[in-house]
PDB file of C-alpha atoms in Angstrom:
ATOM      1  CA  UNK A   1     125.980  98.598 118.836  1.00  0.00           C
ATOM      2  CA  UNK A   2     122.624 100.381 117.652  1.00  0.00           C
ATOM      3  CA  UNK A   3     121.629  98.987 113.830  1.00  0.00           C
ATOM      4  CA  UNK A   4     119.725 101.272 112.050  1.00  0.00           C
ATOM      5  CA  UNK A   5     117.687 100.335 108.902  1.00  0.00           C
ATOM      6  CA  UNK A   6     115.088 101.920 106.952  1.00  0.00           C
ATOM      7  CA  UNK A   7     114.919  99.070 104.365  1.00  0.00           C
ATOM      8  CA  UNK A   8     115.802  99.085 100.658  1.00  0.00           C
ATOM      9  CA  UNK A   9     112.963 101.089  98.868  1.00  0.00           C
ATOM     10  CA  UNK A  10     113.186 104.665 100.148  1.00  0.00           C
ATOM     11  CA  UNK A  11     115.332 106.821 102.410  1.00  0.00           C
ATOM     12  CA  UNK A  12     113.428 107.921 105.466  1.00  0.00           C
ATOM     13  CA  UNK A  13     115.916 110.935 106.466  1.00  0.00           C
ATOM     14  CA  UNK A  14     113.088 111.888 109.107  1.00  0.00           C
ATOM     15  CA  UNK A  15     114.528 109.303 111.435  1.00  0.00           C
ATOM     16  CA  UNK A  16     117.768 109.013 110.612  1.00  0.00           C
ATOM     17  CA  UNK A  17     118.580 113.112 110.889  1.00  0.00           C
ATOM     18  CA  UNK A  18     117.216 112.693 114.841  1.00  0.00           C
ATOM     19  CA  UNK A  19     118.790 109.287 115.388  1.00  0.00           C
ATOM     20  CA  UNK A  20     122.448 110.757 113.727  1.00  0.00           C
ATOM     21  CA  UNK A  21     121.625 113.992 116.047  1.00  0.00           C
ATOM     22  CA  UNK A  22     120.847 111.932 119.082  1.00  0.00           C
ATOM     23  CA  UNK A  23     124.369 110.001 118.499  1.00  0.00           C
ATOM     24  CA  UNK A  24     126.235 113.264 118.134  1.00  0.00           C
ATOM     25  CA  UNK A  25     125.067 114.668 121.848  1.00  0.00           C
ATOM     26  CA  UNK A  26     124.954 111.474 123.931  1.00  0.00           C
ATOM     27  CA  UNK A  27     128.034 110.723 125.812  1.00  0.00           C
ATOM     28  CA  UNK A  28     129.264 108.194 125.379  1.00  0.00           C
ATOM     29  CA  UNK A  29     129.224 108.161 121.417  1.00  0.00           C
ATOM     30  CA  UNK A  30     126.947 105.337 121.158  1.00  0.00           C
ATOM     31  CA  UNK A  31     128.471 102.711 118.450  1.00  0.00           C
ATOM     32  CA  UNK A  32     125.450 102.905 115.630  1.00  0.00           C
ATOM     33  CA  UNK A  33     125.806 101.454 111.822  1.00  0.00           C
ATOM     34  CA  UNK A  34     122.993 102.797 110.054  1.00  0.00           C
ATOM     35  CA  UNK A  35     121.598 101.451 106.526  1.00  0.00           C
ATOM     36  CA  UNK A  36     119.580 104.353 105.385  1.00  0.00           C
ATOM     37  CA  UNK A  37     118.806 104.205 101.507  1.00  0.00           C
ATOM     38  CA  UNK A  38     118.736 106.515  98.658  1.00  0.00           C
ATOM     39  CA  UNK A  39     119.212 109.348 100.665  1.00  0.00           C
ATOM     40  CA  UNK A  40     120.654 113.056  99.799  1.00  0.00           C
ATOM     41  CA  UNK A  41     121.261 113.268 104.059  1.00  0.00           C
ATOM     42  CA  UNK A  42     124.809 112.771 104.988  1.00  0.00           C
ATOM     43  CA  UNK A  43     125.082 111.929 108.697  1.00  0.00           C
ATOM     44  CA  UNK A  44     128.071 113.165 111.003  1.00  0.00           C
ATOM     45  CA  UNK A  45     127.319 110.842 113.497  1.00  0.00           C
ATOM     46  CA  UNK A  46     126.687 107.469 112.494  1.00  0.00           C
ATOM     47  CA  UNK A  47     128.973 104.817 110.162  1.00  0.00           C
ATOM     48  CA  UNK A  48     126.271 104.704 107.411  1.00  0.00           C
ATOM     49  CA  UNK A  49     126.034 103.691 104.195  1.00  0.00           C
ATOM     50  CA  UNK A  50     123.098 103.131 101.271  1.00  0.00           C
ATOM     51  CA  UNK A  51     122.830  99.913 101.347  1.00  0.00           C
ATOM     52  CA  UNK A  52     124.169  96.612 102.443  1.00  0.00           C
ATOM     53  CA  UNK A  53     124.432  92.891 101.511  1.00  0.00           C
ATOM     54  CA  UNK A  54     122.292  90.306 102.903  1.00  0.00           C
ATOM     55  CA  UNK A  55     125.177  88.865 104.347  1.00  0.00           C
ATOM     56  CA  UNK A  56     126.726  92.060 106.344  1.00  0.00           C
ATOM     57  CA  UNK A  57     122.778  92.890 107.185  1.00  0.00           C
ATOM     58  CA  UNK A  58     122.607  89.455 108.771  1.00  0.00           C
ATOM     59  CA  UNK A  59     125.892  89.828 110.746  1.00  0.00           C
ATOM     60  CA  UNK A  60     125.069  93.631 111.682  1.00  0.00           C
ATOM     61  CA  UNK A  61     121.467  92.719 113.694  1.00  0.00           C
ATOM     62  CA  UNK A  62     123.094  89.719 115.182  1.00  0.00           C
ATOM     63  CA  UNK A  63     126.051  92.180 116.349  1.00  0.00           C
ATOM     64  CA  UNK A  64     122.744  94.595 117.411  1.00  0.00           C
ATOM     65  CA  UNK A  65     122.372  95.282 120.925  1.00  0.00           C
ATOM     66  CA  UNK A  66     119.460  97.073 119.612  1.00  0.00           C
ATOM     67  CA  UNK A  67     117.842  97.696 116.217  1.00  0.00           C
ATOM     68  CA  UNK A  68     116.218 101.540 115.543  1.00  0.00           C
ATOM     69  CA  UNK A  69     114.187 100.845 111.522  1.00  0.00           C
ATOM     70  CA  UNK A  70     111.073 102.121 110.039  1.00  0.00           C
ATOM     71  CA  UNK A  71     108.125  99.988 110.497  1.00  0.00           C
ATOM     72  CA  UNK A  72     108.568  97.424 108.565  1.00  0.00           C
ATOM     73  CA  UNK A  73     107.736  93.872 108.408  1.00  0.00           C
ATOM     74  CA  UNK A  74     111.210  92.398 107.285  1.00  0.00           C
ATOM     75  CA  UNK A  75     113.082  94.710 109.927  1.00  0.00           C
ATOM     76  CA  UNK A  76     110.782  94.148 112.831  1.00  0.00           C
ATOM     77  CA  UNK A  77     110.880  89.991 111.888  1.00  0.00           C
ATOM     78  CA  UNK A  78     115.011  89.983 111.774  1.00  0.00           C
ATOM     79  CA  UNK A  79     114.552  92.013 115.332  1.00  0.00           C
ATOM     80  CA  UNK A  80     112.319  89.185 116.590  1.00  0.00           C
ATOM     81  CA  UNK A  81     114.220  86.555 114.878  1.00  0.00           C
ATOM     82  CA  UNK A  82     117.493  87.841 116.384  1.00  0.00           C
ATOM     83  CA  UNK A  83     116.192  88.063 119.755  1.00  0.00           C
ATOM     84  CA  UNK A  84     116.838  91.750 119.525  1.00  0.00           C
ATOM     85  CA  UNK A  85     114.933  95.055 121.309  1.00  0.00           C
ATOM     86  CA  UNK A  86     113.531  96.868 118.046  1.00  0.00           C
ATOM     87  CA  UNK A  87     112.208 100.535 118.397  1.00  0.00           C
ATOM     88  CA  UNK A  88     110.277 101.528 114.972  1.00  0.00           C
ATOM     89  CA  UNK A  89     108.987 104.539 113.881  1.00  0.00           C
ATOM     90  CA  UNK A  90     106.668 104.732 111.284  1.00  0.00           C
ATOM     91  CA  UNK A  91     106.560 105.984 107.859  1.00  0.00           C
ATOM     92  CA  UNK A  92     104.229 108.831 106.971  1.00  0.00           C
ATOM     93  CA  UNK A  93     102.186 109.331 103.590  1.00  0.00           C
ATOM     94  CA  UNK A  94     101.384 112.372 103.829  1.00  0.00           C
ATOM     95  CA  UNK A  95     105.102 113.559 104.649  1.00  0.00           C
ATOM     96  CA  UNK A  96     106.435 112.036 101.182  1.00  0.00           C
ATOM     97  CA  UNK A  97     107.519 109.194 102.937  1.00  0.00           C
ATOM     98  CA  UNK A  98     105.667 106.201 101.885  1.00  0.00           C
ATOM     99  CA  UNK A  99     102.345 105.331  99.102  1.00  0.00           C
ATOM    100  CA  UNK A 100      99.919 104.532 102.062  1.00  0.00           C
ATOM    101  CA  UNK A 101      99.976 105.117 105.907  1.00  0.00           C
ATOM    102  CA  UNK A 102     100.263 100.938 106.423  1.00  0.00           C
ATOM    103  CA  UNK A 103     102.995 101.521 108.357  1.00  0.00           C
ATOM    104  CA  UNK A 104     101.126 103.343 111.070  1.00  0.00           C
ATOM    105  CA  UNK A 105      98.936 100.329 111.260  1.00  0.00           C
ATOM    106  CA  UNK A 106     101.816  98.175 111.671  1.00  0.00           C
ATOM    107  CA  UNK A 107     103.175 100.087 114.614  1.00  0.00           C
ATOM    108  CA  UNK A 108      99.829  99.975 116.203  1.00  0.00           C
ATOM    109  CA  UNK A 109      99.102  96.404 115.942  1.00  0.00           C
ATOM    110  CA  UNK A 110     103.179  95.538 117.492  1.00  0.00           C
ATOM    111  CA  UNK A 111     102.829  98.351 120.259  1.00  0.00           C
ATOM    112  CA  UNK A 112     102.844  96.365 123.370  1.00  0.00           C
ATOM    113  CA  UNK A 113     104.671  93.222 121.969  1.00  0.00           C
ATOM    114  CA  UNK A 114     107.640  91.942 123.867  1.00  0.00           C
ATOM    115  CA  UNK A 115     110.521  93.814 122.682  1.00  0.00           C
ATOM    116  CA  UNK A 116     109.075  96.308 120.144  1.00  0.00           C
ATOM    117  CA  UNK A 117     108.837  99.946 120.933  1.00  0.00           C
ATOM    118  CA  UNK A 118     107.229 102.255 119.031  1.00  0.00           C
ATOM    119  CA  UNK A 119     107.990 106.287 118.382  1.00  0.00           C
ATOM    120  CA  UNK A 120     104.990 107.727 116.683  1.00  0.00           C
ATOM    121  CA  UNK A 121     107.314 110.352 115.762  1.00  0.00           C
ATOM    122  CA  UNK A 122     110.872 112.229 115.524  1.00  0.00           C
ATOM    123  CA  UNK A 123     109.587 113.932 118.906  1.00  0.00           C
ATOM    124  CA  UNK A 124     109.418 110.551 120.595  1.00  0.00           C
ATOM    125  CA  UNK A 125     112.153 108.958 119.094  1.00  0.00           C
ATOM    126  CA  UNK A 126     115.014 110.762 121.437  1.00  0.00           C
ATOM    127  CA  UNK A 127     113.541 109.877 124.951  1.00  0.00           C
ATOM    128  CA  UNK A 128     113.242 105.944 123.721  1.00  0.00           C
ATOM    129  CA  UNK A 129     117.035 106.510 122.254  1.00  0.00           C
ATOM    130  CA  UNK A 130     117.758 107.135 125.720  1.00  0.00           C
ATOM    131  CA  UNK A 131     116.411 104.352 127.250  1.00  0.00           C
ATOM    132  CA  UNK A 132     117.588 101.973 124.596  1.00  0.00           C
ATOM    133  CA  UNK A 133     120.226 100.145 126.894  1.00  0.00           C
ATOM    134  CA  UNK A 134     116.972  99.432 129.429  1.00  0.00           C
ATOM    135  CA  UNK A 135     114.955  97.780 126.865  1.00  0.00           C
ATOM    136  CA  UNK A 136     114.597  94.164 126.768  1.00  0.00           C
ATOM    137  CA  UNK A 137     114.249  91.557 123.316  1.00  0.00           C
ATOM    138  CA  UNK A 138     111.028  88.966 123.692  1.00  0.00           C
ATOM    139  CA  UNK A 139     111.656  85.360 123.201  1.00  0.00           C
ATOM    140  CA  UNK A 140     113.164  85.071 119.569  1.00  0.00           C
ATOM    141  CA  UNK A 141     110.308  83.520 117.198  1.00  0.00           C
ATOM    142  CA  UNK A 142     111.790  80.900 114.810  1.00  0.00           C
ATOM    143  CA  UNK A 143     113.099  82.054 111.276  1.00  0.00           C
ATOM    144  CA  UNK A 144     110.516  79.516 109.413  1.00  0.00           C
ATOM    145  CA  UNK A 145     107.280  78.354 109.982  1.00  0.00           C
ATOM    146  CA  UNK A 146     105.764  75.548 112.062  1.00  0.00           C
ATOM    147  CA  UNK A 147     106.042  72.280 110.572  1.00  0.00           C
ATOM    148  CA  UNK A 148     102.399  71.266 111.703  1.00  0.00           C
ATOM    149  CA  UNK A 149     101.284  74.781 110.025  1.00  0.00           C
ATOM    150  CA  UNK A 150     103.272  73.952 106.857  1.00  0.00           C
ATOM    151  CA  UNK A 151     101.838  70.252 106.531  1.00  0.00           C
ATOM    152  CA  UNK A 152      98.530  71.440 107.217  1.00  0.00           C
ATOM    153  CA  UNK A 153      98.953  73.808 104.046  1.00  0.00           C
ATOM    154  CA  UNK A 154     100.610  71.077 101.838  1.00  0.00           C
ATOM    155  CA  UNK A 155      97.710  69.074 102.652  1.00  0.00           C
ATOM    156  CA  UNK A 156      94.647  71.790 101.445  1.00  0.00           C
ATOM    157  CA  UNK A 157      96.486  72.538  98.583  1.00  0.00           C
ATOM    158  CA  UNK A 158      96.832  68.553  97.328  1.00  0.00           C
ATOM    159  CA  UNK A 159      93.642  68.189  97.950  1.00  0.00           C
ATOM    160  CA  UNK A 160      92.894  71.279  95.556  1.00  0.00           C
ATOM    161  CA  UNK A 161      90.805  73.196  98.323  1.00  0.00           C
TER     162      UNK A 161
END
C-alpha cells in the first residue's frame, strides 16, 4: 500500500491530481490511501479522505510499503521512523501552495539520504511512481532523542547557560 499525505495545513492538489492519475493507468491498481487536506479535488483513483486521526495516520505508514507526502518535516520523520521509502515533492510559493519556498530547501538538503526520493515536480513524480516497488527504506532512526543528547541539554539548562 502507497500512503499519501500532504499534512494538515493546506491541500496540495498539484501532487495528489498526478499521483490519483498515475493510480488510475498503472496496472495493477496500486492499493494507495491518500490524506490530502482541505481540498476542492475529488480523486477517482485513490481511497482518500481530508484528514485522519493520529491513530489511523500511525497505523496507515506502518501498513506503508511506501509513503508519497509533500516535503515536510513530520511526514519525512514518520517515513524514517517507520523504516519506510518516502518520495516528497515539494511545495511551491509561488504556485499558491505554501508562505515561503522552505520546502524546496528541505528537499534539497534530504536528496541523497537513504530512503528519501525527491520529485522536484509533477513531471518527475510519475517515473519515481513507477519505480516505487524498487526503492529501498534507510535504517529507521529512533522516534526520540538520544539520551546522552537529552542529558547533555538538561544539564546547560540547570546550570542556566
Amino acid at each position: 500500500m502507497i500512503f499519501v499525505t500532504v499534512g494538515t495545513q493546506l491541500a496540495f492538489d498539484r501532487m495528489v491530481r498526478v499521483i490519483d492519475e498515475w493510480a488510475g493507468r498503472t496496472e495493477p491498481r496500486p492499493e494507495v490511501v491518500g490524506q490530502i487536506g482541505p481540498s476542492d479535488l475529488v480523486p477517482q483513483h485513490i481511497d482518500h479522505r481530508a484528514f485522519v486521526e493520529p491513530g489511523e495516520f500511525a497505523e496507515l505508514a506502518d501498513r506503508a510499503d511506501a509513503i508519497v507526502a509533500h516535503a515536510g518535516m513530520g511526514s519525512i520523520i514518520t517515513a524514517l521512523t517507520y523504516g519506510k521509502p518516502i518520495v516528497i515533492m515539494p511545495r511551491r510559493a509561488d504556485l499558491g501552495e505554501q508562505r515561503n519556498d522552505h520546502q524546496l530547501s528541505t528537499a534539497a538538503r534530504f536528496a541523497g539520504r537513504p530512503g528519501v526520493f525527491v520529485a522536484k515536480d509533477e513531471h518527475e513524480l510519475p517515473g519515481i511512481l513507477d519505480s516505487l516497488r524498487g526503492l529501498t527504506a534507510g535504517e529507521p532512526i529512533p522516534p526520540f532523542a538520544d539520551p546522552n543528547l537529552i542529558q547533555t541539554i538538561r544539564e546547560f539548562i540547570d546550570r542556566g547557560q
